[in-house]
Structure formats: C-alpha cells, structure tokens
Tab-separated table of C-alpha atoms in Angstrom:
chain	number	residue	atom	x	y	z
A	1	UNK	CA	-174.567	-159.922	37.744
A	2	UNK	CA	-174.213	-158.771	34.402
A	3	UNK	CA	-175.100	-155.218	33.697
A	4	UNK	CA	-178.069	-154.526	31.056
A	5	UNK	CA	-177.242	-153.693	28.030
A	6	UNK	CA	-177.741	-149.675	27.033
A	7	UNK	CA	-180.329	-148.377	24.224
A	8	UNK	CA	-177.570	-147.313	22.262
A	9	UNK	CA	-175.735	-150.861	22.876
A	10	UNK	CA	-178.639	-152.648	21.627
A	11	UNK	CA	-179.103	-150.554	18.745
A	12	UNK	CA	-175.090	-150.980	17.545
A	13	UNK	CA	-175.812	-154.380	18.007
A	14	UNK	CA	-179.033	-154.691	15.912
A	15	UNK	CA	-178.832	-156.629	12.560
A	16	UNK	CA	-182.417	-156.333	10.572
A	17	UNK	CA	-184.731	-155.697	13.729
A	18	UNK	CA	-187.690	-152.726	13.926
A	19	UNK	CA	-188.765	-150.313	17.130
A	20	UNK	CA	-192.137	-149.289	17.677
A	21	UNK	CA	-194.213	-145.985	18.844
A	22	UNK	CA	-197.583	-146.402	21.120
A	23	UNK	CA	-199.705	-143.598	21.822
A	24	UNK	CA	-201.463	-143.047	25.446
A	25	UNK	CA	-204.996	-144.044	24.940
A	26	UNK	CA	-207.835	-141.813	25.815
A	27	UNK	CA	-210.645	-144.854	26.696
A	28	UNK	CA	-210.689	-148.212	28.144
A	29	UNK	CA	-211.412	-149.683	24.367
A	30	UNK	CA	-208.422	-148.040	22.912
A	31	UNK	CA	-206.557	-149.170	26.037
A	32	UNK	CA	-207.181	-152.843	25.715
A	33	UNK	CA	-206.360	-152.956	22.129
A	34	UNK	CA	-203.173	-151.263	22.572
A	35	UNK	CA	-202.213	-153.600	25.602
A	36	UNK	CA	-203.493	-156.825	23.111
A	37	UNK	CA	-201.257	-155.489	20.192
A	38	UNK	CA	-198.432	-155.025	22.669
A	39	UNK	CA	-198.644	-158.536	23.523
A	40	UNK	CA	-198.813	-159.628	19.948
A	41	UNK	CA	-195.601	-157.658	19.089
A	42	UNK	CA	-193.419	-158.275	22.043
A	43	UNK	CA	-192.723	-161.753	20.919
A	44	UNK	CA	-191.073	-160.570	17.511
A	45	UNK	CA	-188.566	-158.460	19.923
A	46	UNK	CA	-188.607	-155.073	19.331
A	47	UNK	CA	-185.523	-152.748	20.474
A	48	UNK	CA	-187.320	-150.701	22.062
A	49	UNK	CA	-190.901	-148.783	22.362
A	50	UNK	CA	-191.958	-145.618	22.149
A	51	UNK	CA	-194.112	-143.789	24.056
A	52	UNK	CA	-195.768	-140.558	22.917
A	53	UNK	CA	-196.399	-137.944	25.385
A	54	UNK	CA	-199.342	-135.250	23.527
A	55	UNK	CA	-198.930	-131.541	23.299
A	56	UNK	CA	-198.830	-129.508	26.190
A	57	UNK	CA	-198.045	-132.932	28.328
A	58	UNK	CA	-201.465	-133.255	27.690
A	59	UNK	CA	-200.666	-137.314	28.026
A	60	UNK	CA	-198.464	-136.898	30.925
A	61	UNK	CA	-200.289	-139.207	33.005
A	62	UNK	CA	-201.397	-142.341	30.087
A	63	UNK	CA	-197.681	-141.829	29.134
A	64	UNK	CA	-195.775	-142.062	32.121
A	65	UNK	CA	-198.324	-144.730	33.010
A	66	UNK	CA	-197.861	-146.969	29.829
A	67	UNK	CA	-194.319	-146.490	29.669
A	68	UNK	CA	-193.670	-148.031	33.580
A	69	UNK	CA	-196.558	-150.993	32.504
A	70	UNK	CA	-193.976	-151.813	29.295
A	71	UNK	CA	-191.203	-151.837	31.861
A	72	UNK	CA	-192.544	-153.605	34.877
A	73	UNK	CA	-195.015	-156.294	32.612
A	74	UNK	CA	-192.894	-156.852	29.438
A	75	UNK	CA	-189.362	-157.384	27.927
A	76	UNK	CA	-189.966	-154.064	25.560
A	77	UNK	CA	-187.215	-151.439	27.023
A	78	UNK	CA	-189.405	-148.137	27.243
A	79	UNK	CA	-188.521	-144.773	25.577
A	80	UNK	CA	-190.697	-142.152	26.884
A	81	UNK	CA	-191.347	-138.993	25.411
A	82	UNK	CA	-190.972	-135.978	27.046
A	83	UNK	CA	-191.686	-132.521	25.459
A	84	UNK	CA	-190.952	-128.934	27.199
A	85	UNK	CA	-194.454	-127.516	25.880
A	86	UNK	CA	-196.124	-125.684	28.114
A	87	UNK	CA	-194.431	-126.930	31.294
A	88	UNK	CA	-191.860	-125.537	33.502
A	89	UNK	CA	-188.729	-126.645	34.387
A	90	UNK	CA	-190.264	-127.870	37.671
A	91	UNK	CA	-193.015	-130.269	36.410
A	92	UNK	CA	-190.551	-131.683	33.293
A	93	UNK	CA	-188.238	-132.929	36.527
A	94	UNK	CA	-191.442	-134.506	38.465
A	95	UNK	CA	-191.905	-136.325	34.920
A	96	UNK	CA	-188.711	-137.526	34.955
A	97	UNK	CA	-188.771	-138.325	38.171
A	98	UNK	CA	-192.234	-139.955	38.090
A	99	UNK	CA	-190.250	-142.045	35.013
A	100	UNK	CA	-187.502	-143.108	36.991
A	101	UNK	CA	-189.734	-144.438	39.940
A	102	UNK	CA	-191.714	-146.354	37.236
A	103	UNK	CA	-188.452	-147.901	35.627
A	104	UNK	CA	-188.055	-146.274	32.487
A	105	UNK	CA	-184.844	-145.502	32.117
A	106	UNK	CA	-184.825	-143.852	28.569
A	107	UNK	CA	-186.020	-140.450	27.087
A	108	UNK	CA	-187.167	-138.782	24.037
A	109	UNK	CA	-186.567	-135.416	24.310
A	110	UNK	CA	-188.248	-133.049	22.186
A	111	UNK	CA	-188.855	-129.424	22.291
A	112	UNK	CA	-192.689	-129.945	20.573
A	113	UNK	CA	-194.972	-128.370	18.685
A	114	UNK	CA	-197.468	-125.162	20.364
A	115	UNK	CA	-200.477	-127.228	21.924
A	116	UNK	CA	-203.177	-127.122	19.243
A	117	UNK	CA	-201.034	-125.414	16.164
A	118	UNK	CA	-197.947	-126.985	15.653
A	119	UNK	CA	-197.237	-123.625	12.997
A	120	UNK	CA	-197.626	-121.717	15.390
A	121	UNK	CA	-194.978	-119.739	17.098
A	122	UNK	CA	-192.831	-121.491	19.709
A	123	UNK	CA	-193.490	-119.667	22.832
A	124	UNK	CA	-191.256	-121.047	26.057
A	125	UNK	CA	-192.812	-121.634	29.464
A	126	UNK	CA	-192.273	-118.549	31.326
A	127	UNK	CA	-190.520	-120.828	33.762
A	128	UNK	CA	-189.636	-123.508	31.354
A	129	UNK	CA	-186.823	-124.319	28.631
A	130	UNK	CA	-186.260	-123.015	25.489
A	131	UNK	CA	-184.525	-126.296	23.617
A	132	UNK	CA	-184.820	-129.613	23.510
A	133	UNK	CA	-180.654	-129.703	24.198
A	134	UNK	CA	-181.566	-128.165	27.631
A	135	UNK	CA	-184.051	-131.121	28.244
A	136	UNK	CA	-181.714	-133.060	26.988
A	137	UNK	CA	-179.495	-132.343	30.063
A	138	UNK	CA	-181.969	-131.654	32.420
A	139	UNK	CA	-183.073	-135.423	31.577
A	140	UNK	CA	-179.463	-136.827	32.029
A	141	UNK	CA	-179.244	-134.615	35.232
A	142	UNK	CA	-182.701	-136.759	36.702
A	143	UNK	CA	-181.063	-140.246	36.001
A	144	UNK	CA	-181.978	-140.704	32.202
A	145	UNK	CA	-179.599	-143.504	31.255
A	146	UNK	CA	-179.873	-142.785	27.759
A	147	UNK	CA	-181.682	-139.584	25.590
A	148	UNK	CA	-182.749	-140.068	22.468
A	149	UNK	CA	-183.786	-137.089	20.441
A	150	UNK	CA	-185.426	-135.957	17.135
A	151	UNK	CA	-184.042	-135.204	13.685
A	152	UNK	CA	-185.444	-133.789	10.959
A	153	UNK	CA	-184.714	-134.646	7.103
A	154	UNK	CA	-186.187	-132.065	5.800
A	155	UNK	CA	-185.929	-129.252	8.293
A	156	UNK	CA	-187.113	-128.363	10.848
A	157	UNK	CA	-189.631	-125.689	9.648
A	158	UNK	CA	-187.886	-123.162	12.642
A	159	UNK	CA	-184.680	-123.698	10.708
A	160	UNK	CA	-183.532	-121.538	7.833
A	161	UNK	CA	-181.684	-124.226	5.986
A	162	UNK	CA	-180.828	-127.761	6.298
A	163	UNK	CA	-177.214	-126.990	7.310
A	164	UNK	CA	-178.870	-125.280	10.132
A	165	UNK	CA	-180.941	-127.696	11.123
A	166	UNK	CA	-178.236	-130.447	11.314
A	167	UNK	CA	-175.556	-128.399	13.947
A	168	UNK	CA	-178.966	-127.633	15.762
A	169	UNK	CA	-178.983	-131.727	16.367
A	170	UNK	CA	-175.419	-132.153	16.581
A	171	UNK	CA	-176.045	-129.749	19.777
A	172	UNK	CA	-178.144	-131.969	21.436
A	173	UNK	CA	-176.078	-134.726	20.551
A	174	UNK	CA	-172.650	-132.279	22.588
A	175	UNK	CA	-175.382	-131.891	25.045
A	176	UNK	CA	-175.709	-135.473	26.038
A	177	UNK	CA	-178.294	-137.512	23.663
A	178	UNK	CA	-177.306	-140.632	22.025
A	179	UNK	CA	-179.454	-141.830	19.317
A	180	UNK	CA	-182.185	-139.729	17.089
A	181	UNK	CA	-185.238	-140.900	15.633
A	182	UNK	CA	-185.755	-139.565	11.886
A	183	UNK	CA	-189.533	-137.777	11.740
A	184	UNK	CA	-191.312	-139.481	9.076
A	185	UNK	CA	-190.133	-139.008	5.329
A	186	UNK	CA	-191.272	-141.114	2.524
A	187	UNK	CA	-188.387	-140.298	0.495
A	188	UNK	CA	-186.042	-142.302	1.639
A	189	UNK	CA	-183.373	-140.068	-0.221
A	190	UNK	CA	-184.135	-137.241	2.830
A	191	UNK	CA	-183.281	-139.840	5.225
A	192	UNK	CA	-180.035	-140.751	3.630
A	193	UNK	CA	-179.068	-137.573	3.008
A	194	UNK	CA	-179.157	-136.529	6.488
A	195	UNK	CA	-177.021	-139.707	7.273
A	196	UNK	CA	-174.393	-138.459	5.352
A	197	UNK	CA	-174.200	-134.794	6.671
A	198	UNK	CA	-174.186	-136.544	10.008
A	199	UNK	CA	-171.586	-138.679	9.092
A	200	UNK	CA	-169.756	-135.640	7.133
A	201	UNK	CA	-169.401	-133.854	10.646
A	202	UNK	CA	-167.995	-137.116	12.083
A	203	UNK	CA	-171.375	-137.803	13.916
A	204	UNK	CA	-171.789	-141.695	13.777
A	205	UNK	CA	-174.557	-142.208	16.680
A	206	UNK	CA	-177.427	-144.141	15.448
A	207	UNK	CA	-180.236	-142.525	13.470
A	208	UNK	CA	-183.775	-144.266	12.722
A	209	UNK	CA	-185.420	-143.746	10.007
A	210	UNK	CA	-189.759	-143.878	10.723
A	211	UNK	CA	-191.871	-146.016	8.597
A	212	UNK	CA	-195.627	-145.565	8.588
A	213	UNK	CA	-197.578	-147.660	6.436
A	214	UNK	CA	-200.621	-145.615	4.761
A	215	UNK	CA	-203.095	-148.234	4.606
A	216	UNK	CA	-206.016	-145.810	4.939
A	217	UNK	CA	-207.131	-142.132	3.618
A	218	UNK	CA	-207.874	-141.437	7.838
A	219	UNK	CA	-203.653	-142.467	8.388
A	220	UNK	CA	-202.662	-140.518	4.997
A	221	UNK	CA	-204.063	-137.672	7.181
A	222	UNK	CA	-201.949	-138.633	9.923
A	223	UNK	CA	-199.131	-138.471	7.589
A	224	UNK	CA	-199.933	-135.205	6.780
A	225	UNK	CA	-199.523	-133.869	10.584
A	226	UNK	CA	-196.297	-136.212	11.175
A	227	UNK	CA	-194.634	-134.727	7.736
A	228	UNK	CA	-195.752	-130.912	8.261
A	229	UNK	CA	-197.215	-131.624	5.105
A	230	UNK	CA	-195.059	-132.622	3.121
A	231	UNK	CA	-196.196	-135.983	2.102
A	232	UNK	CA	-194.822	-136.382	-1.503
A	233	UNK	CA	-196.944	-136.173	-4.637
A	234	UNK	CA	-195.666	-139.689	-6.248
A	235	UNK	CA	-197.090	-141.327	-2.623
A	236	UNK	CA	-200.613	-139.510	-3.798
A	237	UNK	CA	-200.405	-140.532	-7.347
A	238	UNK	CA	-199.695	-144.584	-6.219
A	239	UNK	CA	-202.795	-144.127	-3.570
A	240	UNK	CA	-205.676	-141.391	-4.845
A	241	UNK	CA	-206.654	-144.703	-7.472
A	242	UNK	CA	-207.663	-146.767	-4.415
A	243	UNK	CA	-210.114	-144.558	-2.370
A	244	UNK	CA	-212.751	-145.755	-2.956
A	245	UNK	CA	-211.426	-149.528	-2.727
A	246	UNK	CA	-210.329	-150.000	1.390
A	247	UNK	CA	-208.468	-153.563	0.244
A	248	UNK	CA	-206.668	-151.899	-2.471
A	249	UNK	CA	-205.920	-148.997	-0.763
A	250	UNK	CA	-204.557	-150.783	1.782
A	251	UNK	CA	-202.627	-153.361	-0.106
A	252	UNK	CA	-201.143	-150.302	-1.830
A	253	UNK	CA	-199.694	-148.882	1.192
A	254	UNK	CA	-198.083	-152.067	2.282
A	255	UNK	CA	-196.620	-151.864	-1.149
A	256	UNK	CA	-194.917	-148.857	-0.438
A	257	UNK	CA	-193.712	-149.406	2.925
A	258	UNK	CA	-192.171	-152.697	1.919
A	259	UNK	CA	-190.248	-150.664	-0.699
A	260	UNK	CA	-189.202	-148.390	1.294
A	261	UNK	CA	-188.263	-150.839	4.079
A	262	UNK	CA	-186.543	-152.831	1.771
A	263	UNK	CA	-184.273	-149.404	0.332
A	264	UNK	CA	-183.034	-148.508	3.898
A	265	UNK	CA	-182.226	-152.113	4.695
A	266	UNK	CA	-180.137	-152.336	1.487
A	267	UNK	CA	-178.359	-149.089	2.271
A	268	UNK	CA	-177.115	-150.382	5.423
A	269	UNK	CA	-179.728	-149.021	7.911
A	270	UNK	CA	-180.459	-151.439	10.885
A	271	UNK	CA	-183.354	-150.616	12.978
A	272	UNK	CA	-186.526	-149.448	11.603
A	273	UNK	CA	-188.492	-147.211	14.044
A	274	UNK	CA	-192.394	-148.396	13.145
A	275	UNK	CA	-195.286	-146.394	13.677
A	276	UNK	CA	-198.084	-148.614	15.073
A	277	UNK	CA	-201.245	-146.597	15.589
A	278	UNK	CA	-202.013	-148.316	18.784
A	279	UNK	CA	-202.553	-151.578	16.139
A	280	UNK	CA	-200.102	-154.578	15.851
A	281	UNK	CA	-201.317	-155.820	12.329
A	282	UNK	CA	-199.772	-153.637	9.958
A	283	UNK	CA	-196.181	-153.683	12.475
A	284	UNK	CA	-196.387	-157.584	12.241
A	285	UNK	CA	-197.123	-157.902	7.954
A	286	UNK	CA	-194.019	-155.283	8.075
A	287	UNK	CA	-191.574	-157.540	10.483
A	288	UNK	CA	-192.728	-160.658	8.428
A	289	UNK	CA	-191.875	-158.800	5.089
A	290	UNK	CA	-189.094	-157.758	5.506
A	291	UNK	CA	-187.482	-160.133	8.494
A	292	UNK	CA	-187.137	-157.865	11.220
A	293	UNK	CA	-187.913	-160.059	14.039
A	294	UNK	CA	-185.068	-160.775	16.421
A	295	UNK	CA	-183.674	-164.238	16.146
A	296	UNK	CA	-185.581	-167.715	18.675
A	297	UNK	CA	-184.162	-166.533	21.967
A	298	UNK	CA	-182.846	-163.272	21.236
A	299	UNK	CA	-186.023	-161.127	21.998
C-alpha cells in the first residue's frame, strides 16, 4: 500500500489550489451550516482545513470534535489548532492525544492570545509552556505527523522588530514545524516581504498567505481582531462608500480579494489559505475567480 502523502508533500505539490479555516460552532444552526458548506467545498479539493481552537481552549471540545468528523466523513486532511493558553502541559498532551485517536494527524501550533484581551500580557500556565516552539515539539513528541505554525508579516506585536520576529519563527521551524500560515495582511507587499527574509536565511518551507474577503462592515470588524488592527487605510477608503449599500459593499470586497488573489498567484505563491466564516459562498466565488480548484479527479 502506498503511503499518504504528507501536508507539506501536498503543499510542494500544489499548483493554483486554496486551504480553508472552520471555526467550532457554538449551536446546532451554526453547526449545520458549517457541515452544509463543508460539503459544498470539499468537492473543489481543498489541501487541507483548518480548524480553530478559541482562547483559553475554550473550543477544545467543537474543535477536536470537528476536526476527527473532517477526517473520518470527508477527503479534507484536518489541521487542528492547538494553542498553549491557559492550559498545562498535561491537558495540551490529552488534546493531542484526543487528536490522534480521532485521526487528525496535523497541528497548528500557536502560542495565542490572553483569553478575552489578546493585548494583554502573555502570562504562561503555571504548569504550562511558554512558546509555541515548545508545543511545537511537545506536538511532534504525541504523534503529530506534521506542525504547522504561525507567521506574522508585520510582527508579532511581542516582537521588537521584524528581524526579531522572523528568527522567532525560524525557531519553531529548528524545533520541528513544517509549513506556516501568514496571519491576515491585506498588503500583499507584507506577505512578500516576509517570503524573502525567509528565503534570505535559506528557509524555503512553505508559507500561506490568508485571504479574507470583507464583504460586510460585521467581517471588516473581524478583520480588525485577525490584523491587531491594522487593517490598511486604502482597504477603508475602497469600502466606507458602500455602507450603506450591502450589494455594493459586498461586491467591493470580492473586488479586492480577487486582486489580491490574483497578485500572490502572479508572484509565484501556490496555496491560498481562505478564511471561510463557517460559509462556503464567498470560498467558492474566490476558487471560481481565480481557478483554485484541484483538477477532475485530483481532489
């Protein structure tokens, strides 16, 4: 039997394809649209999907419980998330243990924000871990096949400088991850950028940039949280026309994240890492626009 491929396998071999990010849901509504858009997207072959995990493992349960559904009841390869907020060493290895059992066999691993102020300071589990390169090992040491991690264009706001911030990642990349998942920029320029410092330190693992279409003033304020606010002022100048217009607005968005789609396509970026709001319309205009669906057979 031939083994299955890796994460990082199927993301070197990627030509033009997308990921996407789910989010636990919190009532049986929510639930049964994510599950419907799941099955609307699965068809157009995603990579992989993500699976958020909430401050605090506040999700722990709807994540480790939608990430082994993708696994056992779809082709989608799972990436869980996994943060070290307030947990200790102990109950991060149940996770991953409660992970493995389910059939996910890849992890995010992220330090994450405090539970209910992401500016406020980081304060460690008095029995937990201080860095997301520690989870990073502690998830390879529980069977993770492959750890993805996070990377930050424009910082991290912890870090003093972007030079800083990027041998903070290429830690966790000496520390065992594999592939990193770009927060969300919209100037693409931040994302490239931090390609080529990577590449500078002769770091070639792959690195996703995240593409949120704003089709709605309730997801520009998502943007805001996801960006640490730092959601660009052309981005509010091409939307503030449209608020009081929902078609507009939202045709407006889709605009932009074409653009932008369409920029780190041309500079030779291969997976897109889509943000999907539990919702699978927006995610399917996207893959339509800009061909990201996997080729008849491929999926």
């Amino acid at each position: 039997m031939t083994a299955r491929p890796t994460l990082v396998d199927d993301l070197r071999a990627a030509r033009r394809r997308f990921s996407v990010e789910f989010s636990p849901a919190h009532d049986e509504a929510t639930a049964q649209r994510q599950w419907r858009a799941v099955q609307r997207l699965a068809p157009l072959g995603p990579v992989f999907a993500s699976v958020t995990y909430g401050a605090g493992g506040g999700d722990r349960a709807g994540s480790v419980e939608l990430a082994s559904r993708l696994a056992r009841e779809t082709a989608i390869r799972p990436l869980a998330h996994l943060t070290a907020v307030g947990q200790s060493t102990a109950q991060l290895a149940d996770v991953l243990d409660e992970l493995a059992a389910g059939g996910v066999r890849d992890v995010l691993a992220l330090r994450g924000d405090p539970d209910g102020d992401p500016r406020a300071p980081w304060e460690p589990h008095p029995q937990g871990l201080q860095h997301a390169d520690e989870l990073v090992r502690l998830a390879l040491q529980h069977g993770a096949e492959t750890v993805a991690v996070a990377a930050f264009p424009l910082g991290h706001p912890d870090s003093p400088d972007l030079d800083t911030d990027v041998r903070h990642l290429l830690g966790k990349f000496a520390a065992g991850a594999r592939c990193a998942i770009a927060q969300l920029t919209f100037d693409v320029e931040d994302f490239l950028r931090l390609r080529d410092r990577l590449a500078a330190a002769g770091c070639d693992v792959p690195l996703l940039p995240g593409l949120l279409p704003v089709t709605s003033p309730r997801v520009l304020e998502v943007t805001r949280r996801l960006t640490d606010g730092h959601e660009p002022s052309w981005l509010h100048r091409r939307l503030d026309p449209f608020l009081d217009d929902r078609g507009a607005f939202r045709e407006e968005g889709m605009r932009v994240a074409v653009e932008d789609g369409r920029r780190l396509l041309a500079e030779g970026v291969e997976v897109l890492h889509l943000y999907s709001l539990n919702a699978a319309s927006n995610v399917e205009a996207l893959v339509g626009e800009l061909g990201l669906a996997a080729p008849a057979g491929d999926g």
